[in-house]
Each structure stands twice: as C-alpha cells, then as structure tokens.
Coordinates of C-alpha atoms in Angstrom, one line a residue:
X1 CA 0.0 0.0 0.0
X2 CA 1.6 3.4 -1.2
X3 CA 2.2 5.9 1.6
X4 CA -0.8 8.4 2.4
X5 CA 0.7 12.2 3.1
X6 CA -1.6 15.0 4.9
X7 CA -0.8 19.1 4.5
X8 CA -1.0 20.1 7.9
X9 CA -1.5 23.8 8.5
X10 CA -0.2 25.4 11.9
X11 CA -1.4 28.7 13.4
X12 CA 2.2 29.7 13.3
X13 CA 4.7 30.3 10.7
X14 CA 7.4 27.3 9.7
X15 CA 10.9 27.8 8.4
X16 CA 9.1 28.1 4.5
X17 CA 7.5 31.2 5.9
X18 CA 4.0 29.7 6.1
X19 CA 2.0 27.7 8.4
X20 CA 1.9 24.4 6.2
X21 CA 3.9 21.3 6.9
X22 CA 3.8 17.6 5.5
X23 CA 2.9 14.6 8.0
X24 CA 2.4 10.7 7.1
X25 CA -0.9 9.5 8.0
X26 CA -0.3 6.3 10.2
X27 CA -2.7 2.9 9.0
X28 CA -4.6 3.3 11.9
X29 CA -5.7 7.1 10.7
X30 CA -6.3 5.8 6.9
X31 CA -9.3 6.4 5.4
X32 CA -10.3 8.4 8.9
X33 CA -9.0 11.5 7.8
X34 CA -10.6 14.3 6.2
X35 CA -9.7 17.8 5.2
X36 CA -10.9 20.2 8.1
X37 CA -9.8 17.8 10.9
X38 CA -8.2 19.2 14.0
X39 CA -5.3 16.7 14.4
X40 CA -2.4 16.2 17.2
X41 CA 1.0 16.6 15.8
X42 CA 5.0 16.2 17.0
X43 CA 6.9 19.7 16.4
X44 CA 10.6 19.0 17.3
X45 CA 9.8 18.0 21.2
X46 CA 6.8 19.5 21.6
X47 CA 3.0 17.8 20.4
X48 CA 0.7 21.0 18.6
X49 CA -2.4 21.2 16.8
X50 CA -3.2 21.7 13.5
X51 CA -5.9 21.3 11.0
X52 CA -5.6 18.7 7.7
X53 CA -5.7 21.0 4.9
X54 CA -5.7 18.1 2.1
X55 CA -4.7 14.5 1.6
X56 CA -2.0 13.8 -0.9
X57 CA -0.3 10.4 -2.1
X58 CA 2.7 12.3 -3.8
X59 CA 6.2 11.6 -1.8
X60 CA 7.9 14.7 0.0
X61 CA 11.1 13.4 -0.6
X62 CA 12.3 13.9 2.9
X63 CA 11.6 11.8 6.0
X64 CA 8.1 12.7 7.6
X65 CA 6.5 12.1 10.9
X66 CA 3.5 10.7 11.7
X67 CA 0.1 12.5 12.5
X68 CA -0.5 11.3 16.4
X69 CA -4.5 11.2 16.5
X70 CA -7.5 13.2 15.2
X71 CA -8.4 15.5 18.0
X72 CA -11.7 17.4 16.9
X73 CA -13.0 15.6 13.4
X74 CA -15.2 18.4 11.0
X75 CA -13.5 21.6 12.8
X76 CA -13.6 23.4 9.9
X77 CA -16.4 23.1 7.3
X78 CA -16.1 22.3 3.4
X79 CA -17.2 26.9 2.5
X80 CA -14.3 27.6 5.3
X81 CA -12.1 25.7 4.0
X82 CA -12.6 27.0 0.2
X83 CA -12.4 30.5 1.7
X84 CA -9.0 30.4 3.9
X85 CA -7.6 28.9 0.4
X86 CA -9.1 32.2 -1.4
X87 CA -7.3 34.2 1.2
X88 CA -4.5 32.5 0.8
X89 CA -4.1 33.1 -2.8
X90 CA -5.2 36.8 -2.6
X91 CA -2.1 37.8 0.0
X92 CA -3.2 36.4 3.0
X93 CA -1.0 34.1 5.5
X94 CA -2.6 31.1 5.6
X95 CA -1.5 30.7 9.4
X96 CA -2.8 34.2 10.7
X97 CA -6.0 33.1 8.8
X98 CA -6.6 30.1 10.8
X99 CA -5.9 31.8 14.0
X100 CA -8.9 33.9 12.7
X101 CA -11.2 31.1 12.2
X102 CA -10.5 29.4 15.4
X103 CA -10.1 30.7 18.8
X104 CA -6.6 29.6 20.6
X105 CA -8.4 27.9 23.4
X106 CA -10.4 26.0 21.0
X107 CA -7.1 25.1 19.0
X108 CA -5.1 23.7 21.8
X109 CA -7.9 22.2 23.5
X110 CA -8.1 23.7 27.4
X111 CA -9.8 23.4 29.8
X112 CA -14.1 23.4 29.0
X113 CA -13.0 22.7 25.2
X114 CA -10.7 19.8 25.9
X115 CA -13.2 17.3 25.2
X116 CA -15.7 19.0 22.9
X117 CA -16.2 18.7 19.1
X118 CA -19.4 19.8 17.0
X119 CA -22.2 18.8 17.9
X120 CA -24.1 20.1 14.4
X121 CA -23.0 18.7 10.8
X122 CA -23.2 21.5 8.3
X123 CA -26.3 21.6 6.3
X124 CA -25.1 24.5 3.9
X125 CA -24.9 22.7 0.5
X126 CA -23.6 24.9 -2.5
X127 CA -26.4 25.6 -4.8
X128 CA -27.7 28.0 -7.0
X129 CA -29.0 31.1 -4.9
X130 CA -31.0 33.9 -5.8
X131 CA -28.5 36.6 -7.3
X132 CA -27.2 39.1 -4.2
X133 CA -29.6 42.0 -3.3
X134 CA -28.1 46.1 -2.9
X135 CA -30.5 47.6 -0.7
X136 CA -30.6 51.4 -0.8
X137 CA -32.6 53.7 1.6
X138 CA -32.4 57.4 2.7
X139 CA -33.9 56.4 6.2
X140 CA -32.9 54.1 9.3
X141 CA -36.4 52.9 10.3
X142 CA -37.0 51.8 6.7
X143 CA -33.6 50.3 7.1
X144 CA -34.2 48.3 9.8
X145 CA -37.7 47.0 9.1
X146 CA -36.4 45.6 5.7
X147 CA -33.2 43.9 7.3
X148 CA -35.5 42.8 10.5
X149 CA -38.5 41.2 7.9
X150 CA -35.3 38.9 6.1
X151 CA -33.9 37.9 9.3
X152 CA -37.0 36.5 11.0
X153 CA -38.0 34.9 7.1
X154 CA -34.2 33.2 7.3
X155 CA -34.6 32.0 10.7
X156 CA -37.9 30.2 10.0
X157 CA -36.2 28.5 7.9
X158 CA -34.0 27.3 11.1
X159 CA -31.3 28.8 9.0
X160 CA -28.3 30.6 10.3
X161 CA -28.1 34.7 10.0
X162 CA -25.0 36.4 9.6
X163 CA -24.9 40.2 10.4
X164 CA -22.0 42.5 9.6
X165 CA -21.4 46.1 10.4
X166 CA -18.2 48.2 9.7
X167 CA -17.6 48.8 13.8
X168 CA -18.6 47.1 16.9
X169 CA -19.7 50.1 18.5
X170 CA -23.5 49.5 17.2
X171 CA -23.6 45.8 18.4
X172 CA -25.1 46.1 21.1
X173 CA -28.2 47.8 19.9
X174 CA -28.5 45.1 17.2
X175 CA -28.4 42.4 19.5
X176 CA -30.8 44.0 21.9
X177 CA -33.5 44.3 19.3
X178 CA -32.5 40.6 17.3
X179 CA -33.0 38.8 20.3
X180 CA -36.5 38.8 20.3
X181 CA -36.1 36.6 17.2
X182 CA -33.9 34.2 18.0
X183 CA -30.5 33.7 20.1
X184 CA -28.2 36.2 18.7
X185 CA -24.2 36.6 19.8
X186 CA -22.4 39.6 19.0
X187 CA -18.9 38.0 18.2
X188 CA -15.6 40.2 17.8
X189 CA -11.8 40.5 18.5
X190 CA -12.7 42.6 22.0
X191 CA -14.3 40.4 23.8
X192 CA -12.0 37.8 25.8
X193 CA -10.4 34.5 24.8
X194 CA -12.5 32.4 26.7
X195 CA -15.4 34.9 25.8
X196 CA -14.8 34.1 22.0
X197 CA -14.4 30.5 22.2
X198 CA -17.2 29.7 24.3
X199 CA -19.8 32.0 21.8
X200 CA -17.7 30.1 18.8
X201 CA -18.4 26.6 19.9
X202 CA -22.3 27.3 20.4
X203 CA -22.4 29.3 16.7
X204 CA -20.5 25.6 15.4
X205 CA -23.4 24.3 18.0
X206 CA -25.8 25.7 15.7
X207 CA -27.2 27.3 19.0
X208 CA -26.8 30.7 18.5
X209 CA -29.1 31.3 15.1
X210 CA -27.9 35.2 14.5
X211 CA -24.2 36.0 15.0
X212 CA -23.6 39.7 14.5
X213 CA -20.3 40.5 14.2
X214 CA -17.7 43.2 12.1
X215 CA -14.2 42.1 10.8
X216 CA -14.3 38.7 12.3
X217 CA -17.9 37.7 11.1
X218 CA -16.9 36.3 8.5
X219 CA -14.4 33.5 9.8
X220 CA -17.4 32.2 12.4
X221 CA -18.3 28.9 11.7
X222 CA -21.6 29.0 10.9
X223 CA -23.1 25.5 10.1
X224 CA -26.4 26.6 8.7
X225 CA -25.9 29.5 7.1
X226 CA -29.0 30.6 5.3
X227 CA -28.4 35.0 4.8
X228 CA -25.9 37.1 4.8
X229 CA -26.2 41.1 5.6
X230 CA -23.6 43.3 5.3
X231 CA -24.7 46.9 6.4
X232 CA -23.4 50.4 5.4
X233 CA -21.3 48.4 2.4
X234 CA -19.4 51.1 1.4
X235 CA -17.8 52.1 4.6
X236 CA -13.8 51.4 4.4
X237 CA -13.7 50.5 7.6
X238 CA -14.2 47.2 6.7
X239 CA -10.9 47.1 4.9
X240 CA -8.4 44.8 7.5
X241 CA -5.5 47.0 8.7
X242 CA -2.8 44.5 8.2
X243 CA -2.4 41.5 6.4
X244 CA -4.5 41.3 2.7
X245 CA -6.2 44.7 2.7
X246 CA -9.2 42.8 1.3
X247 CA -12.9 44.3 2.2
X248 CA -15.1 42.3 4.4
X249 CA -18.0 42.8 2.2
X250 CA -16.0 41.4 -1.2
X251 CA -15.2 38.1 2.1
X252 CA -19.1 37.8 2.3
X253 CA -19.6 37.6 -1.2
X254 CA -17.3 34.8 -1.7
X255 CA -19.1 33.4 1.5
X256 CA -22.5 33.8 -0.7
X257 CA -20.3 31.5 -3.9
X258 CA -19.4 28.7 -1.7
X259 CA -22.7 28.5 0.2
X260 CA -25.3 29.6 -1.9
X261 CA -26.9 31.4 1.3
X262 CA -28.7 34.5 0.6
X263 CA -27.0 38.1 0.5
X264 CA -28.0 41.2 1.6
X265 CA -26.0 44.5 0.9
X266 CA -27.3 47.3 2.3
X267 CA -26.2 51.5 1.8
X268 CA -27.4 54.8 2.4
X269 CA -25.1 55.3 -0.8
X270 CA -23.4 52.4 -2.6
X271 CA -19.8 52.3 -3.3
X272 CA -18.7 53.1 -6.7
X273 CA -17.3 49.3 -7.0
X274 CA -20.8 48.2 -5.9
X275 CA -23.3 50.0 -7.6
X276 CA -20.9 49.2 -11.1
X277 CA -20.7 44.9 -10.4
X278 CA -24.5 45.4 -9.6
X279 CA -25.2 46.9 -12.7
X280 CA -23.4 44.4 -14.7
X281 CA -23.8 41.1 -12.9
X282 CA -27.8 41.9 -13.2
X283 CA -28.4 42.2 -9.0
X284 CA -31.8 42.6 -7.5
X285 CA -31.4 46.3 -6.6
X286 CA -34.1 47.9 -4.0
X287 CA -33.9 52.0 -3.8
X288 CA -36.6 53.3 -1.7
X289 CA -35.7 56.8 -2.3
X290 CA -38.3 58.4 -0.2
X291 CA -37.9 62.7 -0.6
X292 CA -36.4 64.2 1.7
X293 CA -36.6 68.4 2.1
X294 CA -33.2 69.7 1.2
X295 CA -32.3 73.2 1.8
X296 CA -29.2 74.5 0.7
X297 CA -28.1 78.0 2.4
X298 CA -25.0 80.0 0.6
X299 CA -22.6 81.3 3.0
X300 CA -21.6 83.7 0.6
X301 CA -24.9 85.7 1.3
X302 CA -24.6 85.4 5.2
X303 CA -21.3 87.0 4.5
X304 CA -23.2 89.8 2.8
X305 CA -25.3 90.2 5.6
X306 CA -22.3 90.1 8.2
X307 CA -23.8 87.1 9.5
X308 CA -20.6 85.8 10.9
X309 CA -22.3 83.3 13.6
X310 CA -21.8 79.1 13.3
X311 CA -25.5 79.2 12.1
X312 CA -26.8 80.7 9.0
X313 CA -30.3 82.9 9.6
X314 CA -32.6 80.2 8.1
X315 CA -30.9 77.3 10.3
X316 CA -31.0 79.1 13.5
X317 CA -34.7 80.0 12.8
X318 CA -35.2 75.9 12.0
X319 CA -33.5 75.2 14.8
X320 CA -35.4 77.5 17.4
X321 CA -39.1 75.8 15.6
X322 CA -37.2 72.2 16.6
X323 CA -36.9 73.2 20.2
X324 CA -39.8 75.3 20.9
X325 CA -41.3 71.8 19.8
X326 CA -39.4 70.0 22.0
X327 CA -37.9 68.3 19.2
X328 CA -34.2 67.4 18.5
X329 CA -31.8 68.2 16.3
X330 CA -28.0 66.7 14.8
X331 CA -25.6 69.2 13.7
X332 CA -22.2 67.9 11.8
X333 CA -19.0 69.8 11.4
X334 CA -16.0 68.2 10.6
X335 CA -13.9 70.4 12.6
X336 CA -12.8 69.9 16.3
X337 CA -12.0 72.8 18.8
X338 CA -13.0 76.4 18.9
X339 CA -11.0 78.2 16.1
X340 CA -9.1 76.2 13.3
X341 CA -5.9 78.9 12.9
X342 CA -4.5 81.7 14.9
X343 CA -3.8 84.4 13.3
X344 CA -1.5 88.0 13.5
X345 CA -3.4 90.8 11.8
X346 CA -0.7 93.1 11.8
X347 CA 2.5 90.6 10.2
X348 CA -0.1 88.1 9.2
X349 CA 2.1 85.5 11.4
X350 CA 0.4 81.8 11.9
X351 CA 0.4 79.6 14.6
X352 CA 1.9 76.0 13.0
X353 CA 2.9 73.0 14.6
X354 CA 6.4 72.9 14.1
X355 CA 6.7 69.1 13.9
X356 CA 4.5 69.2 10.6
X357 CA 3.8 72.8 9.9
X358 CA 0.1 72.2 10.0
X359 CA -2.0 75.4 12.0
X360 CA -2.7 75.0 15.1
X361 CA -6.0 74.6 16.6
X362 CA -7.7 77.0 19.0
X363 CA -9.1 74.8 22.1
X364 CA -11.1 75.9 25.2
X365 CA -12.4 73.3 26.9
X366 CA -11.7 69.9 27.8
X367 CA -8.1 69.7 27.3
X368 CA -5.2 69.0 29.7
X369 CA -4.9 71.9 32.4
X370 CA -8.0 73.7 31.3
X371 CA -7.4 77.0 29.6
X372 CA -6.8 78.0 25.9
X373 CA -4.4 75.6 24.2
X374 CA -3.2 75.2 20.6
X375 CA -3.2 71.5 19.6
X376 CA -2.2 69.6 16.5
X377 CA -4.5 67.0 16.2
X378 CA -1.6 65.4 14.0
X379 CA 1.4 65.4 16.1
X380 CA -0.3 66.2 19.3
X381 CA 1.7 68.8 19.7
X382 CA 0.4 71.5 22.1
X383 CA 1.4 75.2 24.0
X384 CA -0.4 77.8 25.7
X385 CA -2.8 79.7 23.7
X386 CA -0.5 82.8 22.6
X387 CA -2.0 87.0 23.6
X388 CA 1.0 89.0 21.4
X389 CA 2.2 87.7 17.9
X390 CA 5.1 85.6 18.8
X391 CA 6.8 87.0 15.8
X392 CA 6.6 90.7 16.0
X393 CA 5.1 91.3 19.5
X394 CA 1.6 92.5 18.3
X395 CA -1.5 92.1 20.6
X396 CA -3.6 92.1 17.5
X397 CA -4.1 88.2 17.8
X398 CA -7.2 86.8 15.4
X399 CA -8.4 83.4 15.7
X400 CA -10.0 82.3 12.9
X401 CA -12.6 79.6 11.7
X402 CA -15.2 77.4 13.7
X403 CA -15.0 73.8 15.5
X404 CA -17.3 72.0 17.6
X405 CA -16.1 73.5 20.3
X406 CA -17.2 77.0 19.4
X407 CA -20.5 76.1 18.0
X408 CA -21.2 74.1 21.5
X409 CA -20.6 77.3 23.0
X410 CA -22.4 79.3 20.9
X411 CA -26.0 76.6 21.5
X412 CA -25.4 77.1 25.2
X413 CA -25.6 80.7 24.7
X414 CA -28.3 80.4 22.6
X415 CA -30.9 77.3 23.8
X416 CA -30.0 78.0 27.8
X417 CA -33.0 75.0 28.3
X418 CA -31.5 72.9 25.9
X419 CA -29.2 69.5 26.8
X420 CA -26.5 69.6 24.6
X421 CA -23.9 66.8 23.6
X422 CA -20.7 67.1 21.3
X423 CA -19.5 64.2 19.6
X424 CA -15.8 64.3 18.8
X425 CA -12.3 63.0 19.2
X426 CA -11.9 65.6 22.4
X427 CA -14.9 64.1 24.4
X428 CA -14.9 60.0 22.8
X429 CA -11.9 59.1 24.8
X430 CA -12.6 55.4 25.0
X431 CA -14.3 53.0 22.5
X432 CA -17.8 52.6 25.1
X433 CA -17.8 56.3 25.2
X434 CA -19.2 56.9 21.3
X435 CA -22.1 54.0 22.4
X436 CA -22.8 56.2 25.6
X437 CA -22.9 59.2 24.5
X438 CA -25.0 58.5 21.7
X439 CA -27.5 56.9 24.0
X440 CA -27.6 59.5 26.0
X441 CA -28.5 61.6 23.1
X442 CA -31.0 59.0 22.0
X443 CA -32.9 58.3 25.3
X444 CA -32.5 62.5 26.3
X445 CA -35.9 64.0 27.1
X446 CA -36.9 65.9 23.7
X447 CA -35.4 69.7 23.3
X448 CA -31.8 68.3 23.0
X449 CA -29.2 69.2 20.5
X450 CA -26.2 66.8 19.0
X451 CA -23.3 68.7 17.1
X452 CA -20.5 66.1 15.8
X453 CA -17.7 65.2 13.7
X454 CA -17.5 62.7 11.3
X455 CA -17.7 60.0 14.6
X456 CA -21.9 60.5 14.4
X457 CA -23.2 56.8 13.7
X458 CA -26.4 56.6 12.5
X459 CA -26.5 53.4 13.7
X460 CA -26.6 54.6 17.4
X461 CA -28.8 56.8 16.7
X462 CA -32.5 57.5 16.1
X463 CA -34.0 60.0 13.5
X464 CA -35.0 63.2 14.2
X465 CA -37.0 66.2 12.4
X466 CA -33.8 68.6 11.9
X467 CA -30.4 67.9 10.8
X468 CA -28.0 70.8 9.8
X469 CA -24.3 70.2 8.0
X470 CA -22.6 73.4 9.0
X471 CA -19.8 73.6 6.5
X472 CA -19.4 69.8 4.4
X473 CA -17.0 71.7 2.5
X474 CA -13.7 71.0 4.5
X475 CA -14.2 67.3 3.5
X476 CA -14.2 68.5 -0.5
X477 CA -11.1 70.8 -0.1
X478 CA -8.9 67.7 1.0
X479 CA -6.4 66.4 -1.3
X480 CA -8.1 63.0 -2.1
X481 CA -9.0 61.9 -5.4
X482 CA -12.3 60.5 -3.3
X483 CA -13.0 63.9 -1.5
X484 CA -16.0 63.9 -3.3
X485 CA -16.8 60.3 -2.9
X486 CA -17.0 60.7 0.7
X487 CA -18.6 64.2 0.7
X488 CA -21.6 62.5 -0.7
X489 CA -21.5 59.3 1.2
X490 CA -21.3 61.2 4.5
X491 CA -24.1 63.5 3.4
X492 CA -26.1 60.5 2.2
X493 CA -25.4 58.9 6.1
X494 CA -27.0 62.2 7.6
X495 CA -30.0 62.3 5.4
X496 CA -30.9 58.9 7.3
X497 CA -31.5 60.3 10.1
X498 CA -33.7 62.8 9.1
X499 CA -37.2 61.2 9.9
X500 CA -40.1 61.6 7.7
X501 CA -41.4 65.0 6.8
X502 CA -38.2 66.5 8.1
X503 CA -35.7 68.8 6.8
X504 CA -31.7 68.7 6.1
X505 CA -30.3 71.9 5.8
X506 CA -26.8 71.8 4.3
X507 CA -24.4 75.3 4.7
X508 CA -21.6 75.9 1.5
X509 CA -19.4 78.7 0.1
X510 CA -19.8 76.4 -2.8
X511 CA -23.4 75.6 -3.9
X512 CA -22.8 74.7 -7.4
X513 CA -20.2 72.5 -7.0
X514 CA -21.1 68.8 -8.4
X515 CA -21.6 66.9 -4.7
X516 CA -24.6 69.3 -3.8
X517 CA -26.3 69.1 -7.1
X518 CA -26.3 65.3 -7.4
X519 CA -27.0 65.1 -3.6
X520 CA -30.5 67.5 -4.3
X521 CA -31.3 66.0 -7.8
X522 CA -30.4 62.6 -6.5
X523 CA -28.7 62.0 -9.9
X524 CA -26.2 59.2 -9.0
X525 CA -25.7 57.3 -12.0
X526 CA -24.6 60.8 -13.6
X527 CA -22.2 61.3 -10.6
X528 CA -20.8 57.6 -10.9
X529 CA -19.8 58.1 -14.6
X530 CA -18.5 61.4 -14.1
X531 CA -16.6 59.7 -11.2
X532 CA -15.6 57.0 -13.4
X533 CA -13.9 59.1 -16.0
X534 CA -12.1 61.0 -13.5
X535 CA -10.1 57.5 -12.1
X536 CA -9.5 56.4 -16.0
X537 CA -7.9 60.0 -16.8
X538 CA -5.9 59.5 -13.5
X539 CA -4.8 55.9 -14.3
X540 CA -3.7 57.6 -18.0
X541 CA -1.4 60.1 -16.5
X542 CA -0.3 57.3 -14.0
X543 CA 0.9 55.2 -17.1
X544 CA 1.9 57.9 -18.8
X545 CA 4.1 59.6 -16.3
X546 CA 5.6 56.2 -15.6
X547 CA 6.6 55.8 -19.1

C-alpha cells in the first residue's frame, strides 16, 4: 500500500515562511481523515495542533513524521475551507488566517474545550441562490424593518443569520432588538479568549441562530448559514488593517459563492465598485428613495449680511421651531476645537505646529490643564494659547474659523434650556464612550441638541425632524482623489436620520459644486460616470508619467 501524506496547517509560521507542513498519515488514521480535521502533531519535542488541509499520495522526498490522533473531526467546514484557500491566494497568510477562524483555546484544546467537538454537521450545501440583493434607503427605520423582515423569514427556515457592520460600537443595539427573534451573539476581537471560544463553539453548536459581528464575522463557523447582511457596504472601515487589505464585504460575497446562502448589501449610498458589479452582474437592486426636504443655504450671502455666527439665519430659525417643539436636532462639522488657525493681523504671522507645519488649533475646553491651548491633532503637539504675535510682538491676535467647540458654546448661549452633547475626538476618549454618548442623546428627554464630527453613527442613533451640516466643504477641499466620494456618502449617512417629513439643511461657500447638485437632484448614475472618468484620466497620466 503506497504511503498516504496529509498538508498540515499550523497557526504559526514554519521555516518556509507559512504555516503548512507535510505529515504521514499512520494505517490506523487511513481512510479516517478528512480535510478540516483538527489533528495532534510532534513539532521537534513538543505535540501541537493543527488542522488537515488536504490528503496527498505524492512523496515529499524527505523523511516525515506521523500525525499522532484526530483530535476534533469536521473543525472546519467544506465553505471555510474554500475561503481560507481564497485568502490564501489573494495575500493572506494562511496561518494568521486560521488563528482567525479558530479561537486559541479551542485550538489547543483547554480546559471546558478539551473534550468537545461539533455537535451540528453543516447543512449549507452549494447551490444556485438567488443573485445578491443592494438595498438602498435614505432612512434608518426603513432600514431596519427591511433587514428585520429577512432575518426572522431566514430563521424560520431554522437557517443561520450572519450580520455585519463596519464597527462594533452599534452591536449592542442590534443584538438587543434581534434577540426577540432568535438567540443572537455579537462575536468580535474585544471580547476575551474564553469569551470568543465559548460563543464560537455554540455558533458551530448551531445554537446561536444570528451572530452579529464586524471584521471577524466572516471566519465564524456558521453550520447553517441561510443569509448574509452586510450593512453600510461602502464604509472602508471594513478594509483589515494588516495583512491582505481585502474588504469584508467582497469576504461575504465569496461566502455567498461557496454557500449559496442568501446576500443582503445594504447602503445609504453604494460604493462606486458596488453600484458598477451590480449593474453588470444583473443584481436585485431595491432604492426606496423616499424625498427628503433639502435646503441649501449660501454662506456667501450670510457674508453679505455680516452674519458671521456658526449658524446661518434660516438654520438658526429651523433650529429654534425644533426646540420650541421640544424636538431634536444633529448638527455635523467636521472640525474639532474652537478656532481652526490663529492668526497676527498686523505681520499676518500663523500659529503651526512645528513638527508638521500644519495650523494650530484654538481649544477651550476639555483639554489638559483647562485653559486656551493650541493642539495639532496630528502630532499632538500643544502650548499655551498665545496673547501677542510671537513673531513681532503684536496684541492684535485673530483666531480664525469654527469647531465643535465654538458652535457648542455658541448653543449654550443660545438654547440655555437645551441638553446639549458634542460628539468628537476631544470628548470620545474610550471605544464605550461613542455608544454612551449616543444613547444619551437618544434616550435624552426631547429639546436636545447633538453637534459632531465625522464620529456621528447613524447606527446609534435614532431620527430626528432637523439635521444641519454646518460647513461639508472642509471634506471637499482635502487632497483626495475621493473627496467627493466621501462628501456625498457622508451626506447621504446624515439624510438617514432625518425622519419623515423632516428637513436637512446643508451650509456651503460652494453651492454649485457637483456633490450638492447630485445630492439635491439625486442623480447618482450621472455622478458615478463622471466619477468613473475622473479615475481612467488619473490611471492615463499614472501610465503615462511612468513611461
């Protein structure tokens, strides 16, 4: 009988710079062992785990040990398998991929896992599924009811649900409300070792029926997956910071090609990758574009009118009728501190950090000491907040531009009744803080007021009648070929919160620019093309520069 070899695949890297290594499979083992087997191996003079990747009867042509004894048969099912071989060929490292898909404790078998091994075959068969689904909608309940309606339909089925989202910060509001449907896990790289391995073992259990998860979602083992859901698609935080910078949402649709479970992509405002494949792969596409009023203010005019306040005179008249109402109301600007340069109006000297040469920002409030600082929210360089020109000894000091730290101020002044919260890197020290602070918000008694950065999650959130984007034009002035990309995405992510019959008033020096007329016209498709030419001029002067 000809010898019978097994790829063994370690979650650590071997002298070849991956995690694979060739074992003999001993007679006793033959025609036991599968691929996705957990099995007990010698390592120089220590035993370790590792799972069969395949079976081979070619010789290595070196001297090979034996494998010492299946320890956990079927760890890894047939769509994992396919899918840490994807990875593998797309940049990943096959052995930090495995230490992905399996918890250590459930690896090297301790303690409570010693003696376990799945309970629940996998009943996901590949077959042909129903082509993926891009689900667009301008508003978070309609959001939610749709996602909601397909969970509870998949889990009738007594199928498996996986939920994604970009950060675990919403989590816990998903699992809250899925609960009430079936058992539901949140699952991610925060919670403990034992934590992981224990909610891990009951997903392979089949016990938990809705995992919700972010990064990691996608390397659970679920068993009986029946739908997939991969919310607010386009966000890049689901790109991996190391290793293959491969999106999670392109994972789940290679999930969806080895399973033939059901996929859900959902946006506010579909990637330009996205909306393109779904166009020519012939997706089911939902837009429920509901109106939404839309006011666009000039600044240009306020200027006029020496209106020099955060607020332009129709928002701060919108925003009085929200809180005589007892309403509340989101305001976004993404600038942090009071004043964004400092300024000498006799020399015209400026304030720079002199580790990058950036200007300084003016803050107030909430910083180190108290007092008026300069930081550079670069560096984190900061000094004392200067009263003469440093440069020719002028007292004619001008600080110059608005954060959220001024306009705060300025809604104290304003709305004395009102509770106000701010929502940026100055008061979201820790990761629980953004959930907190956002509840608070959310559960406040009406007449409240949020003003944020970019770290607003809609997600955390509930709608509400007003929202006001004080000045989206720092995003557009950034040198980034996707500036306006992510103008209009993060536009788009505000106008889902504005409830029904609500308004979104938007502030700009620059009305006529091309993001505010798609955004008001809601001509996409335009705005995708136009987008489209832009990158294939860019990649032409790329070639042609490097010629």
């Amino acid at each position: 009988m000809s010898s019978i070899y097994a790829h063994i695949l370690l979650p650590q890297r071997t002298q070849e710079g991956t995690g694979k290594l060739t074992y003999s499979i001993p007679e006793q083992l033959q025609g036991k062992l599968k691929s996705g087997d957990l099995v007990s191996i010698p390592l120089r003079k220590k035993t370790v785990s590792g799972i069969v990747l395949d079976l081979t009867n070619e010789d290595p042509g070196m001297p090979t040990k034996e494998i010492l004894e299946i320890k956990k048969p079927g760890l890894i099912i047939e769509w994992q398998m396919q899918l840490l071989e994807h990875l593998s060929k797309n940049g990943g490292k096959d052995y930090l991929i495995l230490k992905k898909m399996i918890p250590k404790r459930i690896l090297e078998g301790i303690k409570e896992m010693k003696d376990w091994t799945p309970s629940h075959k996998s009943q996901v068969t590949s077959h042909k599924s129903p082509p993926p689904l891009l689900f667009v909608t301008p508003h978070q309940s309609e959001k939610w009811n749709f996602l909601v309606e397909a969970i509870e339909k998949t889990v009738k089925k007594n199928q498996q649900v996986l939920v994604l989202t970009p950060e675990i910060d919403p989590l816990p509001l998903w699992i809250t409300q899925l609960k009430k449907i079936a058992p539901t896990e949140a699952f991610h790289g925060k919670q403990t070792e034992k934590k992981r391995a224990q909610i891990w073992k009951e997903i392979a259990d089949n016990e938990i029926r809705i995992v919700v998860a972010s990064k990691l979602g996608p390397f659970t083992p679920l068993r009986n997956l029946g739908l997939i859901i991969v919310t607010n698609e386009h966000d890049d935080t689901y790109v991996e910071d190391s290793g293959p910078r491969i999106h999670t949402r392109d994972i789940a649709l290679k999930i969806y090609e080895f399973t033939g479970a059901e996929i859900i992509l959902e946006s506010h405002f579909p990637s330009l990758g996205t909306d393109e494949k779904a166009t020519k792969e012939n997706w089911a596409i939902v837009r429920n574009n509901t109106p939404t009023k839309i006011k666009i203010i000039d600044l240009r005019d306020e200027m006029k009118k020496k209106n020099y306040s955060p607020l332009s005179e129709y928002a701060e008249e919108k925003l009085h009728e929200t809180i005589l109402k007892g309403e509340k109301a989101i305001l976004l600007l993404n600038r942090r501190g009071t004043s964004t340069a400092v300024l000498c109006r006799d020399c015209g000297f400026m304030e720079k950090c002199p580790l990058c040469k950036n200007a300084l920002i003016l803050h107030e409030g909430e910083v180190p000491g108290g007092g008026k600082k300069l930081m550079c929210h670069q560096k984190h360089f900061q000094k004392e907040a200067p009263s003469i020109c440093q440069k020719c000894r002028s007292p004619h000091i001008k600080f110059l531009g608005t954060g959220t730290e001024k306009v705060e101020a300025y809604c104290r002044k304003i709305f004395t009744k009102s509770e106000i919260v701010r929502l940026d890197k100055d008061t979201i020290k820790k990761s629980k803080d953004l959930a907190e602070k956002s509840e608070q918000f959310r559960e406040s008694n009406n007449n409240a007021i949020l003003i944020g950065t970019n770290m607003i999650r809609p997600d955390l959130l509930a709608e509400v009648p007003l929202v006001i984007a004080l000045l989206p034009d720092t995003t557009l002035t950034y040198p980034d070929p996707d500036s306006n990309i992510k103008t209009l995405e993060q536009l788009n992510m505000l106008k889902t919160l504005v409830r029904k019959n609500g308004e979104f008033v938007i502030q700009t020096y620059i009305p006529e620019n091309t993001v505010f007329t798609t955004f008001t016209t809601s001509q996409t498709e335009k705005f995708y093309e136009q987008e489209r030419k832009s990158r294939a001029m860019m990649k032409e002067i790329r070639n042609f520069t490097k010629a």
